[in-house]
mmCIF file of C-alpha atoms in Angstrom:
data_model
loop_
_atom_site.group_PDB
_atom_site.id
_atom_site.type_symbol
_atom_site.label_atom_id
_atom_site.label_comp_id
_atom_site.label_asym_id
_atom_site.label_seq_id
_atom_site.Cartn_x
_atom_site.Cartn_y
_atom_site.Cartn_z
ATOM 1 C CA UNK A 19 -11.840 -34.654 -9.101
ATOM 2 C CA UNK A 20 -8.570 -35.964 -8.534
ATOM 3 C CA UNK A 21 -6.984 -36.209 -4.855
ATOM 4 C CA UNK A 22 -4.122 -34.090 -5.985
ATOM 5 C CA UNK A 23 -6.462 -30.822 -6.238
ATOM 6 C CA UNK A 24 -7.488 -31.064 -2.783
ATOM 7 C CA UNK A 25 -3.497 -30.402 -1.734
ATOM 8 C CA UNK A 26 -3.447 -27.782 -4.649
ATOM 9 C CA UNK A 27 -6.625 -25.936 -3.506
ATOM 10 C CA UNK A 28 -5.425 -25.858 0.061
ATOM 11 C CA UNK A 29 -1.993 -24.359 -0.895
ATOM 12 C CA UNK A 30 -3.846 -22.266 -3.722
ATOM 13 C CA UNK A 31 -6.292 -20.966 -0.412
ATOM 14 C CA UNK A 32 -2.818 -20.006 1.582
ATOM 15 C CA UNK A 33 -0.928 -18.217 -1.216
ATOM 16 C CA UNK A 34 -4.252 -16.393 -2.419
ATOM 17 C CA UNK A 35 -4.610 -15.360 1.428
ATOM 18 C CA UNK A 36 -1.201 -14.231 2.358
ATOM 19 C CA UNK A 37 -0.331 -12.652 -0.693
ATOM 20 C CA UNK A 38 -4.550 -10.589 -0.896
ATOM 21 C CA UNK A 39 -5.129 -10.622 2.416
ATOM 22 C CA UNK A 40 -2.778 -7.479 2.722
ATOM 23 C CA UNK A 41 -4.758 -5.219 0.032
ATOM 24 C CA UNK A 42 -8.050 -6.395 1.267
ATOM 25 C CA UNK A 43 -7.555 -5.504 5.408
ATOM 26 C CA UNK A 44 -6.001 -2.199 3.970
ATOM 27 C CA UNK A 45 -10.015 -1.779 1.531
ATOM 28 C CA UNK A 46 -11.576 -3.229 4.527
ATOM 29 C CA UNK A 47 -10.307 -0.802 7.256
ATOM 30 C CA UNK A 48 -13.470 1.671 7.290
ATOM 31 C CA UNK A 49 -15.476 -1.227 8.676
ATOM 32 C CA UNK A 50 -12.866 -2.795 10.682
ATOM 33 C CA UNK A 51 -11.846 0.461 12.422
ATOM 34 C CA UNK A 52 -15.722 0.710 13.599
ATOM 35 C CA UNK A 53 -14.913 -2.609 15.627
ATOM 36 C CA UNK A 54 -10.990 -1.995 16.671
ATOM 37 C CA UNK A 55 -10.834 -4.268 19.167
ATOM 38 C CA UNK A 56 -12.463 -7.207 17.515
ATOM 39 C CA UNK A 57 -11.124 -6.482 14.269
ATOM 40 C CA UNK A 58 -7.429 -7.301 16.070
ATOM 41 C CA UNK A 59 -8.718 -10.269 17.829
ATOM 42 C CA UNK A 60 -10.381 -11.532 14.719
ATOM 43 C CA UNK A 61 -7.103 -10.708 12.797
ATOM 44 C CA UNK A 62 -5.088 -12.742 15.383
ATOM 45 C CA UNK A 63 -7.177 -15.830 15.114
ATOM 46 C CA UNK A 64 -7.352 -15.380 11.384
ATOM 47 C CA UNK A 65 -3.670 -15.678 11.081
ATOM 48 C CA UNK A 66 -3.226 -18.704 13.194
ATOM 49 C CA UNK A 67 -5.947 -20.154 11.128
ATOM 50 C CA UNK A 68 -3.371 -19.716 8.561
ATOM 51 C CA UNK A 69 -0.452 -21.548 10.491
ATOM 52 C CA UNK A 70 -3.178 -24.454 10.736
ATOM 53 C CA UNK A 71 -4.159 -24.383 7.687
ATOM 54 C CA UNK A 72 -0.269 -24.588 6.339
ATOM 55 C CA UNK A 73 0.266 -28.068 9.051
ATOM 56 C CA UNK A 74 -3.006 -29.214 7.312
ATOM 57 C CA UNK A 75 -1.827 -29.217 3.908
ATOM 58 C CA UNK A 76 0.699 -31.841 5.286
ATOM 59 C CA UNK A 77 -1.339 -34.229 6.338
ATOM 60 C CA UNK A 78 -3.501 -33.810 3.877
ATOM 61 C CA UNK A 79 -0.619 -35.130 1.878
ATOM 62 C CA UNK A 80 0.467 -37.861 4.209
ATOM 63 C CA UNK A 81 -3.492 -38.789 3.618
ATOM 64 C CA UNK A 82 -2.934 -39.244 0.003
ATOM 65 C CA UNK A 83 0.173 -40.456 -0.695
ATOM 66 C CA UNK A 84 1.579 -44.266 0.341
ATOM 67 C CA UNK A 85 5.476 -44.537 0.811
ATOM 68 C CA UNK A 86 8.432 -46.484 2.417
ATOM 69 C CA UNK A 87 7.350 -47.670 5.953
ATOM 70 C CA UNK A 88 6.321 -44.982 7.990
ATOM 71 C CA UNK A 89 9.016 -45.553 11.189
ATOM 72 C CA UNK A 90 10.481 -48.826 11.873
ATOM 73 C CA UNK A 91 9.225 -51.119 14.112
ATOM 74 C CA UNK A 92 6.551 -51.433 16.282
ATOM 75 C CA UNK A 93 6.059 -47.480 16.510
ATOM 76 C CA UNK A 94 5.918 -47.082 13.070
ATOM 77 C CA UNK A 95 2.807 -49.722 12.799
ATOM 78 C CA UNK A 96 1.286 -47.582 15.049
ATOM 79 C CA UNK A 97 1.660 -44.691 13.253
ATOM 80 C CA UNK A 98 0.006 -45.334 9.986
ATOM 81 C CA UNK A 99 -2.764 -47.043 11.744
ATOM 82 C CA UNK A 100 -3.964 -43.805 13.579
ATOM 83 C CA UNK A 101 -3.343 -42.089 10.183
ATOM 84 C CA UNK A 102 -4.879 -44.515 8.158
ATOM 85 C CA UNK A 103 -7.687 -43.779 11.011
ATOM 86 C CA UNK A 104 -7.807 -40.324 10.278
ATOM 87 C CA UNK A 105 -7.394 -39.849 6.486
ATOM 88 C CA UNK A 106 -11.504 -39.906 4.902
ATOM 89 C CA UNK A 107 -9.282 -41.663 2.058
ATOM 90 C CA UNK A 108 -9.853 -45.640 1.195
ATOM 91 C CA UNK A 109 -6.083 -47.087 1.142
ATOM 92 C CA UNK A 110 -6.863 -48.282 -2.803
ATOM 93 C CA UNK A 111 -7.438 -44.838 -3.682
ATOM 94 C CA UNK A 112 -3.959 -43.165 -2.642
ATOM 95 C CA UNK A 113 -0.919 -42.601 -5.069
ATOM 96 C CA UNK A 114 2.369 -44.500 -4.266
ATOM 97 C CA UNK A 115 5.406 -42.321 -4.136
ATOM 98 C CA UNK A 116 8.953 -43.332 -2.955
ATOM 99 C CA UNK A 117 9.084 -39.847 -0.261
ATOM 100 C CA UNK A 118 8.984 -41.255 3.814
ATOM 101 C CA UNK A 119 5.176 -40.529 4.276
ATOM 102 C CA UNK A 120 6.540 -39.529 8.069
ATOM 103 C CA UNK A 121 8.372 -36.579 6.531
ATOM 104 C CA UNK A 122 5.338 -35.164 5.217
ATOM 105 C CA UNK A 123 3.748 -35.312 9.063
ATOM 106 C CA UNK A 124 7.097 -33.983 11.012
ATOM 107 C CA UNK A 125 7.709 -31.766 9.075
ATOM 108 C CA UNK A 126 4.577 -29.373 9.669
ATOM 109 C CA UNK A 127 4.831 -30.310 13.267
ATOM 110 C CA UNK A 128 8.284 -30.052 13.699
ATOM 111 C CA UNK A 129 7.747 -26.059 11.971
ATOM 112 C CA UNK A 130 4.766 -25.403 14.688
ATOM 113 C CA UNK A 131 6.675 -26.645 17.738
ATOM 114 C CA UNK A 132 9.275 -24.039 16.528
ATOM 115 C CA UNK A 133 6.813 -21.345 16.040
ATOM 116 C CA UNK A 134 5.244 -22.216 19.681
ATOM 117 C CA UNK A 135 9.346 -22.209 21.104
ATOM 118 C CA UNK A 136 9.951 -19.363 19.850
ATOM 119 C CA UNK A 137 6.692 -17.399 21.203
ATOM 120 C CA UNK A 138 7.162 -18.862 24.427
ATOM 121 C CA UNK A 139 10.751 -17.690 24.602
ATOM 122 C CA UNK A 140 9.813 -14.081 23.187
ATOM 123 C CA UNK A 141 6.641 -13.814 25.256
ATOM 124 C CA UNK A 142 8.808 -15.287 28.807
ATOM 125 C CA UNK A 143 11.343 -12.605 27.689
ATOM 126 C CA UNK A 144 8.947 -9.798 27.371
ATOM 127 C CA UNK A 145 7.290 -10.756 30.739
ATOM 128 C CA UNK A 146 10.600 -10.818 32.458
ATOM 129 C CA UNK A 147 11.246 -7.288 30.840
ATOM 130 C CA UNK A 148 8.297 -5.516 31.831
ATOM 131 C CA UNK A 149 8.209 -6.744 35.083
ATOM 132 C CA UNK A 150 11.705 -5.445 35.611
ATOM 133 C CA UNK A 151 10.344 -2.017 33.680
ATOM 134 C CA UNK A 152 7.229 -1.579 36.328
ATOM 135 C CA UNK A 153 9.698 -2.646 39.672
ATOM 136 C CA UNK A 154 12.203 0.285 37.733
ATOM 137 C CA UNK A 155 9.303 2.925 37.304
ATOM 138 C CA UNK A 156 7.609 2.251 40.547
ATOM 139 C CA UNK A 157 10.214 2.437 42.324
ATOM 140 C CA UNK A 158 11.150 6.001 41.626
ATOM 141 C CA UNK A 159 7.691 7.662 40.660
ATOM 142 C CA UNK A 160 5.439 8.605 42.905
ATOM 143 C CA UNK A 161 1.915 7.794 43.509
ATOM 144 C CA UNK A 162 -1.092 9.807 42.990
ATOM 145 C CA UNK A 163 -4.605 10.340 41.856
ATOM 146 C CA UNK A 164 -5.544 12.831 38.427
ATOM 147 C CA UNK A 165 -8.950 12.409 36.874
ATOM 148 C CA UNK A 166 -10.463 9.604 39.084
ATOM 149 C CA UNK A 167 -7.392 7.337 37.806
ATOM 150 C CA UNK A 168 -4.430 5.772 40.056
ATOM 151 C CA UNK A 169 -1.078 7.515 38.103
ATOM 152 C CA UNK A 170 2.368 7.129 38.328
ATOM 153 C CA UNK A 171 3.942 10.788 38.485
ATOM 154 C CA UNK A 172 7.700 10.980 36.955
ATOM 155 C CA UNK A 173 9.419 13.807 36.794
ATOM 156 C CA UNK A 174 10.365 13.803 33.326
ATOM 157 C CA UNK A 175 10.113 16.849 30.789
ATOM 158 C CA UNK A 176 9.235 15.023 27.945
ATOM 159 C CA UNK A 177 5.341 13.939 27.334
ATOM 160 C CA UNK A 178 4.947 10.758 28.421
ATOM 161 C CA UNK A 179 2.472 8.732 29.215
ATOM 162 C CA UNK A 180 1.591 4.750 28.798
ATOM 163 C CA UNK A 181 0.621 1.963 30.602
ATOM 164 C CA UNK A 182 2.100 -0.713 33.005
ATOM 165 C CA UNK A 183 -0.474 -3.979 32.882
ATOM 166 C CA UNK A 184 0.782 -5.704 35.974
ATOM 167 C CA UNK A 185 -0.624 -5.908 39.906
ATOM 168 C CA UNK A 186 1.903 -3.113 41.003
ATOM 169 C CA UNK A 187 1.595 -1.422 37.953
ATOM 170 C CA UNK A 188 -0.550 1.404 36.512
ATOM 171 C CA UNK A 189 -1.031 4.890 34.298
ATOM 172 C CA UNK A 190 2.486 6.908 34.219
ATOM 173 C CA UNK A 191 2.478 9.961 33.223
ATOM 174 C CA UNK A 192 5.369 12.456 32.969
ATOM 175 C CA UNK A 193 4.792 16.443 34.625
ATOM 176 C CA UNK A 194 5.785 17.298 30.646
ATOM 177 C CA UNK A 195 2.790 15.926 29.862
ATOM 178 C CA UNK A 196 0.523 17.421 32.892
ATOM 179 C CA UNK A 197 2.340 20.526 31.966
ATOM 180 C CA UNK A 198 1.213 20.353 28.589
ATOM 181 C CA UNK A 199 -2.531 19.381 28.655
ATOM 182 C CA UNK A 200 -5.723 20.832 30.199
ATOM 183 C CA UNK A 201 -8.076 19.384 33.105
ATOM 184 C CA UNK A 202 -10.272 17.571 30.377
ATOM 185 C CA UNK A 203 -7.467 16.610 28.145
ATOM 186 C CA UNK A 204 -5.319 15.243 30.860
ATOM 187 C CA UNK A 205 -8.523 13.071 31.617
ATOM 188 C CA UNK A 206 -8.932 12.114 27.804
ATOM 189 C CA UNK A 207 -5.579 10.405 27.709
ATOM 190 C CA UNK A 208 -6.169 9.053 31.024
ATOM 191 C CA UNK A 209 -9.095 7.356 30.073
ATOM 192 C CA UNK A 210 -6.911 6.188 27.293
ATOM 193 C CA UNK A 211 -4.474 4.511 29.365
ATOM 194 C CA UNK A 212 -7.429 3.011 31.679
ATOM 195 C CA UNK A 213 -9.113 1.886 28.621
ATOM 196 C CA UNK A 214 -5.345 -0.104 27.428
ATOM 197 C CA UNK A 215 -5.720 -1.914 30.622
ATOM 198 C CA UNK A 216 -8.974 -2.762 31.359
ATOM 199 C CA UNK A 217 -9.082 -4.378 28.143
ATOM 200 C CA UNK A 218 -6.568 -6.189 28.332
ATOM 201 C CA UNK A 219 -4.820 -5.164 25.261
ATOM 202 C CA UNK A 220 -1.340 -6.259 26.498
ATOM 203 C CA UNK A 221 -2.279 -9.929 25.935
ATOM 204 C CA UNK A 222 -3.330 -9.427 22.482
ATOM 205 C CA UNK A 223 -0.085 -7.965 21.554
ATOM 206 C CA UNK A 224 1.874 -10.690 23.416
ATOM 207 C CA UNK A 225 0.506 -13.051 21.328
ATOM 208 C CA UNK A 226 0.373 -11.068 18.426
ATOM 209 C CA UNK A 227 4.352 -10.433 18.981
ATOM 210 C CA UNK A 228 5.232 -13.915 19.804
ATOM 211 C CA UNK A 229 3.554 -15.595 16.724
ATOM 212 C CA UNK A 230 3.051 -13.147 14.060
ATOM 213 C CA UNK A 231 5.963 -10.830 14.334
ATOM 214 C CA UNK A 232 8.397 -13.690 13.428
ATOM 215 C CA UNK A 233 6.626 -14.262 10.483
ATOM 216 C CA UNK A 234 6.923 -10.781 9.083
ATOM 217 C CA UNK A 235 7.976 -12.260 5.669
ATOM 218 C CA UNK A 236 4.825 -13.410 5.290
ATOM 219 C CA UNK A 237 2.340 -10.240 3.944
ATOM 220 C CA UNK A 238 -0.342 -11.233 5.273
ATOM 221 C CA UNK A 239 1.428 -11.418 8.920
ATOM 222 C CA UNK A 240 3.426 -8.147 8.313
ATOM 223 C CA UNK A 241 0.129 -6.502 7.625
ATOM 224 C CA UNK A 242 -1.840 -7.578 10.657
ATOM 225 C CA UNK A 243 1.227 -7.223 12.797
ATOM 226 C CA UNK A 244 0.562 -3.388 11.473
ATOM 227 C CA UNK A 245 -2.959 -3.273 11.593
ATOM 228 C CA UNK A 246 -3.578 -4.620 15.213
ATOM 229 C CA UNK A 247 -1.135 -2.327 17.731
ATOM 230 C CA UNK A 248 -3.421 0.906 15.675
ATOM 231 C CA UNK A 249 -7.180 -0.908 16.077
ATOM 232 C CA UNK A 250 -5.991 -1.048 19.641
ATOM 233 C CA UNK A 251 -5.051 2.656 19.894
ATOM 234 C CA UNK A 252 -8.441 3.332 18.184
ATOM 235 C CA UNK A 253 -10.061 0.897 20.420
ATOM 236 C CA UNK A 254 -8.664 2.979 23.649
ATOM 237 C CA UNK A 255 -9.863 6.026 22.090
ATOM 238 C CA UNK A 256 -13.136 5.351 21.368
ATOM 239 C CA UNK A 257 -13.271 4.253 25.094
ATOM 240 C CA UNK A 258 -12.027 7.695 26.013
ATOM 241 C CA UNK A 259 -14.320 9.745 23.585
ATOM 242 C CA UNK A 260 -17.353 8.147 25.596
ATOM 243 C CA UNK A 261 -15.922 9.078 28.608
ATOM 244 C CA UNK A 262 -14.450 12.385 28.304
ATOM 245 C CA UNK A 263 -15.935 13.448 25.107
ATOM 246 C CA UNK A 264 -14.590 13.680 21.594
ATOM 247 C CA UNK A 265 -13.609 17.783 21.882
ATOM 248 C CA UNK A 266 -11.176 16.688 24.861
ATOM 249 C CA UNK A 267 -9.773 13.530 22.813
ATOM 250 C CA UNK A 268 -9.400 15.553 19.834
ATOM 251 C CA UNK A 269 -7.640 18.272 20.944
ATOM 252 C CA UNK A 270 -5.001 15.565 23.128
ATOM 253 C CA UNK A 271 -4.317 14.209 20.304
ATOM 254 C CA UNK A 272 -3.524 18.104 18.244
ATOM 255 C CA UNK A 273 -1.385 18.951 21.109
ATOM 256 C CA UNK A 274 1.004 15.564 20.952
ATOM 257 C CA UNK A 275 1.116 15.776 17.500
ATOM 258 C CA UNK A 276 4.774 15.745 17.830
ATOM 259 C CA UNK A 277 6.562 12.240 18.986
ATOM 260 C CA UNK A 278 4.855 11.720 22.371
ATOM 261 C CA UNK A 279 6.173 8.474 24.100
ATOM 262 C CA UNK A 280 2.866 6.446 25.262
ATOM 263 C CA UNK A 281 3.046 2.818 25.325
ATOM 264 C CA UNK A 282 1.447 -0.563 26.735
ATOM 265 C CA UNK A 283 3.941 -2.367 28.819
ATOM 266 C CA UNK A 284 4.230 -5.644 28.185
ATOM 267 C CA UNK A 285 5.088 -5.919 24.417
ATOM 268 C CA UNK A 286 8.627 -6.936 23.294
ATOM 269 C CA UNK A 287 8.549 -3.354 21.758
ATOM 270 C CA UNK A 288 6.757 -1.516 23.955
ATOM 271 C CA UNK A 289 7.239 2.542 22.609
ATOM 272 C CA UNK A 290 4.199 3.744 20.363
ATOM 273 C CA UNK A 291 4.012 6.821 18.745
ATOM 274 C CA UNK A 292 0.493 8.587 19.358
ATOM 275 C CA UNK A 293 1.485 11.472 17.020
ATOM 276 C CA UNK A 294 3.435 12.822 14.727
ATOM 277 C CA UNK A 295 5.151 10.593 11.750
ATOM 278 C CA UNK A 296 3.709 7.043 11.244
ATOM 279 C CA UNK A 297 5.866 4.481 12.690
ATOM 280 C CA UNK A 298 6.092 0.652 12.877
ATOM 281 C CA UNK A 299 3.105 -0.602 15.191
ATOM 282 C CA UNK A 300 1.843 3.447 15.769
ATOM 283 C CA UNK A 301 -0.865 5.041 14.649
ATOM 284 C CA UNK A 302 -0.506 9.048 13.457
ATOM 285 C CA UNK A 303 -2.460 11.768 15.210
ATOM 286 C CA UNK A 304 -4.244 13.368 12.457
ATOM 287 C CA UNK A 305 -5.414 9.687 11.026
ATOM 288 C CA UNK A 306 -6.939 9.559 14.313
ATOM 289 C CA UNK A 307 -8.880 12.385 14.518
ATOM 290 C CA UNK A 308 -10.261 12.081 11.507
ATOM 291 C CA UNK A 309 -11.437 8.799 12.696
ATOM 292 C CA UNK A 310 -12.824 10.548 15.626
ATOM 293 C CA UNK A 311 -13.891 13.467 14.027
ATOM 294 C CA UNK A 312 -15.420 12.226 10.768
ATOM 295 C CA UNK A 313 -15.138 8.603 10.408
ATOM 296 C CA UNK A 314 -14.658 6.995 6.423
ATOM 297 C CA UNK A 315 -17.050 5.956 4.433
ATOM 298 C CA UNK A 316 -17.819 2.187 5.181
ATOM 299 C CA UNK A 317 -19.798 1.087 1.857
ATOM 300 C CA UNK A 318 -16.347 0.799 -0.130
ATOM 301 C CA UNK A 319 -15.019 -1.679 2.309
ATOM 302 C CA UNK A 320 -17.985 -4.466 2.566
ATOM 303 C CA UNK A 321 -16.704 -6.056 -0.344
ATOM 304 C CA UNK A 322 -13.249 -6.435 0.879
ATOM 305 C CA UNK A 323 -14.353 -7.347 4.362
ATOM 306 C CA UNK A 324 -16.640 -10.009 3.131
ATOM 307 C CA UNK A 325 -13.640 -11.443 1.027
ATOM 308 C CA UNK A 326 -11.557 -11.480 4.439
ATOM 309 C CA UNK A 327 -14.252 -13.238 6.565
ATOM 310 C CA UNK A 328 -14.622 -15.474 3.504
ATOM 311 C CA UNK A 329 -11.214 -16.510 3.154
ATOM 312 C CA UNK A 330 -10.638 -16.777 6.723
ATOM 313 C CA UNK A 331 -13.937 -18.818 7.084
ATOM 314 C CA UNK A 332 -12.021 -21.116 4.476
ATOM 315 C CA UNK A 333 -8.858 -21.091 6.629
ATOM 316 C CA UNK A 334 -10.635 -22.135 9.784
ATOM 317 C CA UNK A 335 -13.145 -24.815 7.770
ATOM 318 C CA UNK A 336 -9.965 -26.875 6.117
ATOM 319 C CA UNK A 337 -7.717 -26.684 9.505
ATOM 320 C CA UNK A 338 -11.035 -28.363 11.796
ATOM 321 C CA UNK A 339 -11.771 -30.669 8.862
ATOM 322 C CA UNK A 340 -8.149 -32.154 8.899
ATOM 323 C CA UNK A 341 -7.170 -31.411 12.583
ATOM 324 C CA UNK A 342 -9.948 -32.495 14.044
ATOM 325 C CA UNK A 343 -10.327 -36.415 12.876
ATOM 326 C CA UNK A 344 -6.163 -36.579 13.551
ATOM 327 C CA UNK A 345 -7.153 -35.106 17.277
ATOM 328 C CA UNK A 346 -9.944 -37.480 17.957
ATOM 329 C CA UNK A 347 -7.838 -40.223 16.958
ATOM 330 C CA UNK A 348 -4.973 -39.292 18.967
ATOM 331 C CA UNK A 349 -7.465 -38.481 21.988
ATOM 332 C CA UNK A 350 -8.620 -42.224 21.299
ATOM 333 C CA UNK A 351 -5.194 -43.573 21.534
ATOM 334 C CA UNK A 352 -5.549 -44.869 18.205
ATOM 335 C CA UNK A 353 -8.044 -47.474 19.066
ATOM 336 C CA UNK A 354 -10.245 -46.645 16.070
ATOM 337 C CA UNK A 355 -7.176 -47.810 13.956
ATOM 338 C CA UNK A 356 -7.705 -51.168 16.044
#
């Protein structure tokens, strides 16, 4: 086999991934939704297996291609020695090309420190944000207990409810929404709420915003940024159900089915819709109760799933195989390119 198809497999793996990987989490849902909240970590990871994967393919091609001098000087030396340490290729066996091999190594590191800037920047904004949001909120609500839970009471008419993630923060919830539930389904969405929290779910969508979301071109990252804020909702809900029951849950969710603002604080867009029309990071009321109430059929999606895990499997495999020599050596200071 030439060297050239180990590039063209690796780029052949991405493409295949992030242009499939859509159809296949949609086949694969009836399994995935029976895990929510590992399905969304697994989903996370998967992706940034994919960034990895995409920086591997360049050095993989730094590996097999010889050029002009890597940098000038002293530093440049340097250089192709630790990748000359890294690459599993003998020096006789690469292709000569006249493209700056040190092109083919910035540039997939010079595209991840952006990616990395840019989540840093959108997850220090979105901190900053909901911090100010819970200082705003708490400030002006006042405190109480409802079903066992610490709340927030505002006095808004409008069903509200969602979650603030932070030391001083908590469960909100409007006097619509008292207004409009009973005992047990105050408690259901309660336990909800708790269930956002104590699971942490805010980090997971921190991440999820500040590196997926600005990939959205990408299908594959449009469709898990989709995927993971409603495996979260369904992950909260299931928590509820074996709290409170699934009659309670159920008949919540019936009685928000119009546009009920609920939310976990700490997202850049923090406003989900529990019910009524579908939007952008939500998941619809009667989708969930029918996942409560009579889950789908999961021998459909084992197929898909397995081609998910496969191809993420593949994802992770090529990014440790190429990342990790170029790590060790780099850990060694290059001494093994002595």
């Amino acid at each position: 086999m030439s060297l050239l198809s180990l590039p063209l497999l690796i780029a052949a793996l991405l493409v295949t991934t992030a242009t499939a990987g859509p159809a296949l989490l949609r086949a694969a849902a009836p399994l995935l939704m029976r895990a929510p909240r590992a399905a969304a970590g697994v989903l996370v990871t998967g992706f940034v297996a994919w960034l990895l994967a995409c920086a591997a393919l360049g050095m993989v091609l730094a590996w097999i291609f010889t050029g002009p001098e890597f940098l000038p000087g002293a530093y440049g030396e340097v250089c192709q020695r630790c990748l000359d340490a890294s690459s599993p290729f003998a020096p006789s066996t690469t292709v000569e090309t006249s493209l700056p091999i040190a092109i083919l190594v910035a540039l997939p590191v010079l595209a991840a420190l952006l990616v990395v800037a840019r989540g840093v920047r959108r997850a220090t904004r979105t901190h900053l944000s909901a911090r100010a949001t819970v200082a705003d909120i708490t400030s002006e609500a006042r405190s109480d207990h409802l079903a066992g839970h610490k709340v927030w009471l505002i006095g808004d008419a409008v069903p509200t409810a969602f979650a603030l993630p932070f030391r001083t923060g908590g469960i909100v919830v409007s006097d619509g929404l008292r207004q409009l539930l009973s005992g047990p389904e105050l408690a259901a969405v309660l336990a909800h709420e708790s269930a956002h929290l104590r699971q942490r779910h805010h980090l997971l969508l921190t991440v999820m915003r500040a590196i997926v979301d600005p990939l959205r071109r990408v299908p594959l990252a449009a469709a898990i940024s989709d995927a993971v804020p409603q495996y979260l909702e369904i992950a909260a809900d299931q928590s509820a159900r074996r709290r409170v029951g699934t009659p309670a849950l159920a008949s919540a969710l019936l009685k928000i089915g119009q546009p009920v603002r609920h939310a976990v604080a700490g997202s850049p867009e923090p406003m989900l819709h529990v019910g009524g029309p579908r939007e952008r990071g939500g998941s619809s009321g009667p989708e969930r109760i029918r996942h409560l109430v009579a889950p789908a059929a999961t021998g459909s999606a084992l197929l898909p799933l397995a081609a998910l895990v496969l191809l993420m499997s593949a994802l992770s495999f090529v990014a440790v195989a190429v990342h990790g020599p170029s790590l060790q050596v780099l850990l060694a200071g290059c001494s093994l390119a002595g």
